[in-house]
Amino acid sequence: MKRLLVGSCVVVAVVALVVSVGVSQGKVLKIGNFCDRLGPTQTVGVKYCPGFHDYMDLINSRGGIEGYKIEHNEVEHGYAVPKAVEGYNKFKAEGYLAVVSYGTPITDALKTFANRDKISLLTPGFGISDVEDATKFPYVFVGVASYKSQVAAIYQYIKEAWKENRAAKIAYLFYDNPAGRDPLDYVRELPKKLGNMELVGEVACPPPCAEASSQMLQIQRLNPDFVISHLFGKGPALTVGERAKLGMKATMISLVWGFSEDEVNVNGPAAEGYMGVNFVVMPEDLAKLPVAKDIADMYKKGGKEPPKEMNSIYYVRGIMNAALFTEAAKHAIKAAGGSAVTGEHFKKGMESIKDFTGEGTIAPTTITATNHAGSRKVRLYKVQGGKFVLVKDWFEGPHL
Amino acid sequence: MEFFLQLVLNGLMVGALYTLIAMGFVLIYKASEVINFAQGEQVMIGGYVALMMLSSVRLPLPLAILVTMGLMALLGFVVERGILRPLTGYPVVSVIMATIGLAAILRGVAPWVWSAEVRGFPAIVPSTPFRVLGVPLAPINLASAALALLCMGVLGYFFQRTRFGIAMRAVSDDPRAAAAMGIDLRAILALAWAIAGMVSALGGVIWGRILGVDPYLAIVGLKVFPVVILGGLDSIMGAVVGGFLMGVLENLAAGYIDPLVGGGAKDVVPFMVLIVALMVRPYGLFGREIIERV
């Protein structure tokens, strides 16, 4: 009898252990992040990636999502497609449900893998326009303004700002890679659609665009009224400096990866008047949001000072990406209805995001089963007195 | 015509920047026949150190540049003593691999020590451009051109007139004969690395002012590689002429060919010219022609 009792206890203990392990494993959602801290866009990565992890840590410190903890990890790819594919396969092998992509060439390479493997791929500001078609790429999500939406918004602003009778002359300066070429149809066709504006030329800067004085001379020769700039890495700061050196009068308006505190830090007063669109709020705005205080408190509880990266626009984008995924995770857990969350559930979670503002960092975003583009809205800023001044609050441009 | 003039002048200005770094390559090659693949990274470290001297130590600019040159000379000396000297007698490829390894280490150490964010250099010269024959010229580019020419003059004097310079040339010509004549080969090699370090410091200041200082500043090293090949690996004059020539070629290609082909000619044409030049003069425009009987 005693032996039976002991045996039963052991069996019960083992079962309880197995169940508890099973439950604890089931109570973890794995979400990955790609990063470039060593490659040509490291100036972005070193600020953007901490934002992602800090927000995930904050969610975990709040108790997770519906009892689930987020296991978040990072793969360094140095903006190189082969390393990114290798990292993606690692994520896949380890059972990750969702990954934030980083870099248009990388998104291009991973988009079909994501569909095959049912892993949600988030590509805010890293995508190519064809992934917006939810029927072709059901597991790829843009979420915030794509390059085309950004270009459309810039044209919309030019149309409103240009008061002269003659057509506004516009030049397009771009990083000569899939990202820079992605919005070319919008760049070429929208002036015809909107009227009173004309595209006078396109000037490419091949990666890594570490010397662009001759490109800026070409721009000057075109004598535009506006330059739409779509560069990455060191290119934006470099061209802002060249613009000042040449004494160019044209208004230069950048897409999201060319407009950050780096351009101001490097060029000082020469950056005055530089403009850019953004799909998240600026760090000054972030500092006023409860999420910034929560992250700062989390650091202080751990005996550390809040990271200086919080003062960067890229950090805000890291938070935004993580927030979109945690919102999706919340819906995915509901969709799973108590069973283990799968890739299909996570996709449903992404497609259930409605009027989500990412803790105040983005314009209200809705993603559905047929619309993976999310919000097309951006804010327009200008460098004035060494600071970012809001020129136009959330707005969007026309479709082609 | 004005556009042509603008492209040529701009090319000369950019070429002056290339020249500053190319001299570092040549100095090392002249003394040891080793191509230093860490030259760009040394420029980057030079930029960081100068920035630190200005912003943290708060030295005035001329003093900050001098201290940076001193510290970079020390770094060059340490590299020679710590990495290259133990490799004496090994195949040249080992030494080349060591410089590639050094480049990776410096690229990794810089963000660790100074963080990877881009930092702006304070204005060294006024930023307002002025016009020459209707062409806007930036004072920073003129300053770098002047600095490059000054460096060329100083190094020219050093090699022609000073004891160490003549000894360095002797080592470059024939290390065994030079050693037999009592020249300390190791001291000469250390001196070459130290001078190359000083030139890197100047490159770091000028390029750092233009591009901002971050680990990716090292990429300028790659841009300069074809310059030294074209000019001749062992010629200071070649580094200068090659730099100016490559700058002008790049700019003319960008100005006249890029619009026809949609971009990219700027990066391709100089290499095409480089290949043709090397087919005619394999030792570069000003390199020493070594005739060997085989």
XYZ file of C-alpha atoms in Angstrom, chain B:
294
model
C 31.702 74.751 -70.167
C 30.870 75.960 -66.679
C 29.567 72.467 -65.826
C 32.786 70.897 -67.109
C 34.848 73.336 -65.063
C 32.703 72.618 -62.045
C 33.199 68.873 -62.417
C 36.954 69.225 -62.848
C 37.351 71.555 -59.885
C 35.128 69.390 -57.730
C 37.111 66.338 -58.830
C 40.337 68.021 -57.820
C 38.879 68.820 -54.407
C 37.663 65.251 -53.864
C 40.968 63.974 -55.201
C 42.795 65.984 -52.565
C 40.857 64.069 -49.926
C 41.827 60.761 -51.508
C 45.426 61.884 -51.645
C 45.644 62.368 -47.898
C 44.805 58.738 -47.256
C 46.691 57.383 -50.240
C 49.935 58.737 -48.778
C 49.483 56.464 -45.758
C 49.250 53.437 -48.055
C 52.365 54.472 -49.939
C 54.450 55.105 -46.837
C 53.823 51.620 -45.509
C 54.399 50.017 -48.879
C 57.590 51.987 -49.449
C 59.092 50.780 -46.203
C 57.836 47.219 -46.068
C 56.228 46.281 -49.394
C 53.047 45.542 -47.479
C 49.659 46.913 -48.466
C 47.999 48.071 -45.285
C 44.354 47.072 -45.534
C 43.652 48.794 -42.218
C 44.404 52.252 -43.611
C 40.734 53.276 -43.722
C 40.222 52.050 -40.165
C 43.226 54.071 -39.000
C 41.641 57.141 -40.580
C 38.445 56.379 -38.682
C 40.340 56.050 -35.383
C 42.102 59.328 -36.202
C 38.700 60.978 -36.574
C 37.490 59.608 -33.247
C 40.641 60.623 -31.396
C 40.556 64.152 -32.815
C 36.911 64.462 -31.863
C 37.712 63.271 -28.349
C 40.512 65.825 -28.060
C 38.136 68.577 -29.107
C 34.985 67.638 -27.227
C 36.161 65.750 -24.109
C 39.675 67.100 -23.486
C 38.575 70.474 -24.936
C 41.836 71.307 -26.662
C 41.887 74.114 -29.230
C 41.729 72.812 -32.796
C 45.408 73.122 -33.833
C 46.549 71.499 -30.606
C 43.909 68.780 -30.906
C 45.175 67.956 -34.407
C 48.779 67.860 -33.212
C 47.959 65.628 -30.236
C 45.920 63.360 -32.513
C 48.849 63.095 -34.909
C 51.076 62.167 -31.985
C 48.672 59.535 -30.693
C 48.125 58.076 -34.139
C 51.884 57.915 -34.635
C 52.028 55.996 -31.379
C 49.286 53.655 -32.580
C 51.203 53.066 -35.811
C 54.325 52.352 -33.800
C 52.462 49.903 -31.531
C 50.931 48.117 -34.516
C 54.336 47.696 -36.078
C 55.914 46.532 -32.853
C 53.027 44.330 -31.687
C 51.693 42.795 -34.885
C 54.103 43.168 -37.785
C 57.475 42.716 -36.185
C 56.647 39.216 -34.904
C 55.724 38.336 -38.482
C 59.127 39.281 -39.864
C 60.350 36.525 -42.154
C 56.885 35.130 -42.765
C 55.361 35.250 -46.267
C 53.964 38.645 -47.301
C 50.480 37.182 -47.416
C 50.661 36.600 -43.630
C 51.410 40.273 -43.089
C 48.575 41.281 -45.418
C 46.186 39.026 -43.523
C 47.403 40.601 -40.287
C 46.465 44.059 -41.589
C 43.026 42.739 -42.597
C 42.666 41.351 -39.080
C 43.768 44.687 -37.645
C 41.086 46.423 -39.733
C 38.404 44.143 -38.284
C 39.655 44.728 -34.748
C 39.698 48.514 -35.138
C 36.214 48.466 -36.676
C 34.987 46.465 -33.695
C 36.808 48.443 -31.022
C 35.653 51.879 -32.203
C 31.908 51.436 -31.511
C 32.745 49.653 -28.275
C 34.815 52.585 -27.022
C 33.038 55.566 -28.581
C 29.594 54.111 -29.544
C 28.529 53.795 -33.150
C 26.387 56.908 -33.479
C 27.449 59.537 -35.987
C 29.188 62.503 -34.423
C 29.642 65.829 -36.054
C 32.981 67.579 -36.170
C 33.012 71.236 -35.213
C 33.533 73.577 -38.160
C 37.254 73.660 -38.927
C 36.942 76.384 -41.547
C 33.934 78.527 -42.517
C 31.227 76.526 -44.283
C 29.979 79.264 -46.634
C 31.149 78.520 -50.171
C 32.782 81.145 -52.365
C 32.875 81.282 -56.129
C 35.826 80.966 -58.496
C 34.924 81.580 -62.171
C 31.300 81.092 -61.176
C 31.982 77.717 -59.592
C 31.162 77.362 -55.873
C 34.071 75.998 -53.847
C 33.827 74.853 -50.246
C 36.552 76.093 -47.871
C 36.840 72.618 -46.301
C 37.751 71.126 -49.682
C 40.308 73.845 -50.330
C 41.751 73.293 -46.853
C 42.134 69.579 -47.531
C 43.752 70.260 -50.904
C 46.203 72.646 -49.242
C 46.873 70.093 -46.508
C 47.495 67.344 -49.069
C 49.955 69.512 -50.974
C 51.659 70.516 -47.722
C 51.966 66.856 -46.740
C 53.419 66.044 -50.137
C 55.974 68.828 -49.729
C 56.940 67.799 -46.216
C 57.222 64.122 -47.147
C 59.132 65.004 -50.316
C 61.605 66.997 -48.247
C 61.769 64.181 -45.700
C 62.629 61.573 -48.330
C 65.092 63.755 -50.252
C 66.871 65.711 -47.545
C 66.715 64.009 -44.181
C 68.823 61.168 -42.887
C 65.843 59.007 -41.951
C 64.121 59.725 -45.261
C 67.147 58.703 -47.279
C 67.522 55.615 -45.094
C 63.889 54.754 -45.748
C 64.442 55.009 -49.475
C 67.492 52.822 -49.162
C 65.474 50.194 -47.305
C 62.803 50.414 -49.947
C 65.379 49.909 -52.731
C 67.205 46.986 -51.207
C 66.592 45.992 -47.580
C 69.565 43.624 -47.394
C 72.043 46.115 -48.761
C 70.603 48.808 -46.481
C 70.976 46.534 -43.459
C 74.522 45.708 -44.496
C 75.237 49.423 -44.518
C 74.125 49.678 -40.892
C 70.563 50.930 -41.333
C 68.227 49.626 -38.648
C 65.439 48.061 -40.695
C 63.119 47.715 -37.716
C 63.484 51.369 -36.757
C 62.754 52.430 -40.323
C 59.650 50.247 -40.462
C 58.405 51.621 -37.140
C 59.021 55.147 -38.402
C 57.021 54.452 -41.569
C 54.050 53.198 -39.556
C 54.283 56.178 -37.234
C 54.290 58.675 -40.132
C 51.437 56.813 -41.818
C 49.559 57.120 -38.531
C 50.109 60.877 -38.542
C 48.819 61.173 -42.098
C 45.796 59.069 -41.082
C 45.104 61.546 -38.312
C 44.901 64.368 -40.837
C 42.678 62.257 -43.087
C 40.435 61.480 -40.112
C 39.999 65.159 -39.286
C 39.179 66.216 -42.841
C 36.998 63.239 -43.795
C 35.380 63.295 -40.340
C 34.394 66.908 -40.898
C 32.781 66.010 -44.216
C 31.178 62.636 -43.472
C 30.785 62.746 -39.708
C 32.672 60.363 -37.456
C 31.336 56.843 -37.027
C 32.757 53.346 -37.632
C 31.707 53.533 -41.254
C 34.173 56.341 -41.863
C 36.620 53.506 -42.544
C 35.016 53.006 -45.943
C 37.126 55.851 -47.337
C 40.046 53.403 -47.257
C 38.382 51.337 -49.966
C 37.807 54.398 -52.133
C 41.503 55.176 -52.056
C 42.784 51.741 -52.987
C 42.550 52.249 -56.774
C 44.193 55.642 -56.354
C 47.429 54.159 -55.065
C 47.419 51.383 -57.611
C 47.035 53.935 -60.407
C 49.627 56.327 -58.991
C 52.117 53.610 -58.134
C 52.256 51.868 -54.786
C 55.670 53.217 -53.867
C 55.367 56.822 -54.997
C 54.256 59.772 -52.888
C 53.978 61.801 -56.071
C 51.906 58.943 -57.531
C 49.528 59.077 -54.555
C 48.985 62.778 -55.141
C 48.608 62.620 -58.916
C 46.546 59.416 -58.710
C 44.251 61.020 -56.150
C 43.603 64.114 -58.232
C 43.245 62.069 -61.422
C 40.779 59.634 -59.892
C 38.755 62.465 -58.377
C 38.460 64.224 -61.728
C 37.663 60.971 -63.593
C 34.917 60.077 -61.134
C 33.349 63.479 -61.439
C 33.473 63.629 -65.227
C 31.983 60.131 -65.433
C 29.216 61.116 -63.018
C 28.514 64.356 -64.837
C 28.448 63.097 -68.413
C 27.888 59.336 -68.370
C 25.626 58.829 -65.323
C 22.686 60.721 -66.873
C 22.941 58.482 -69.971
C 23.078 55.164 -68.141
C 21.025 55.999 -65.047
C 23.911 56.135 -62.579
C 26.847 54.024 -61.486
C 29.380 55.173 -64.103
C 31.164 57.165 -61.427
C 32.200 53.932 -59.722
C 32.913 51.928 -62.850
C 34.791 54.270 -65.192
C 37.755 54.975 -62.857
C 38.321 51.230 -62.514
C 38.140 50.777 -66.271
C 40.771 53.463 -66.669
C 42.760 51.835 -63.900
C 42.797 48.491 -65.711
C 43.869 50.106 -68.980
C 46.568 52.130 -67.215
C 47.892 49.021 -65.504
C 48.013 47.145 -68.791
C 50.270 49.875 -70.148
C 52.195 50.572 -66.947
C 51.724 47.671 -64.505
C 53.673 49.494 -61.807
C 51.374 52.524 -61.931
C 51.940 55.986 -63.332
C 54.785 56.908 -60.979
C 55.679 53.530 -59.498
C 59.159 52.178 -59.670
C 59.741 49.839 -62.565
C 61.529 46.790 -61.283
C 63.077 44.763 -64.069
C 63.792 41.227 -63.043
C 65.605 38.666 -65.130
C 63.814 35.330 -64.976
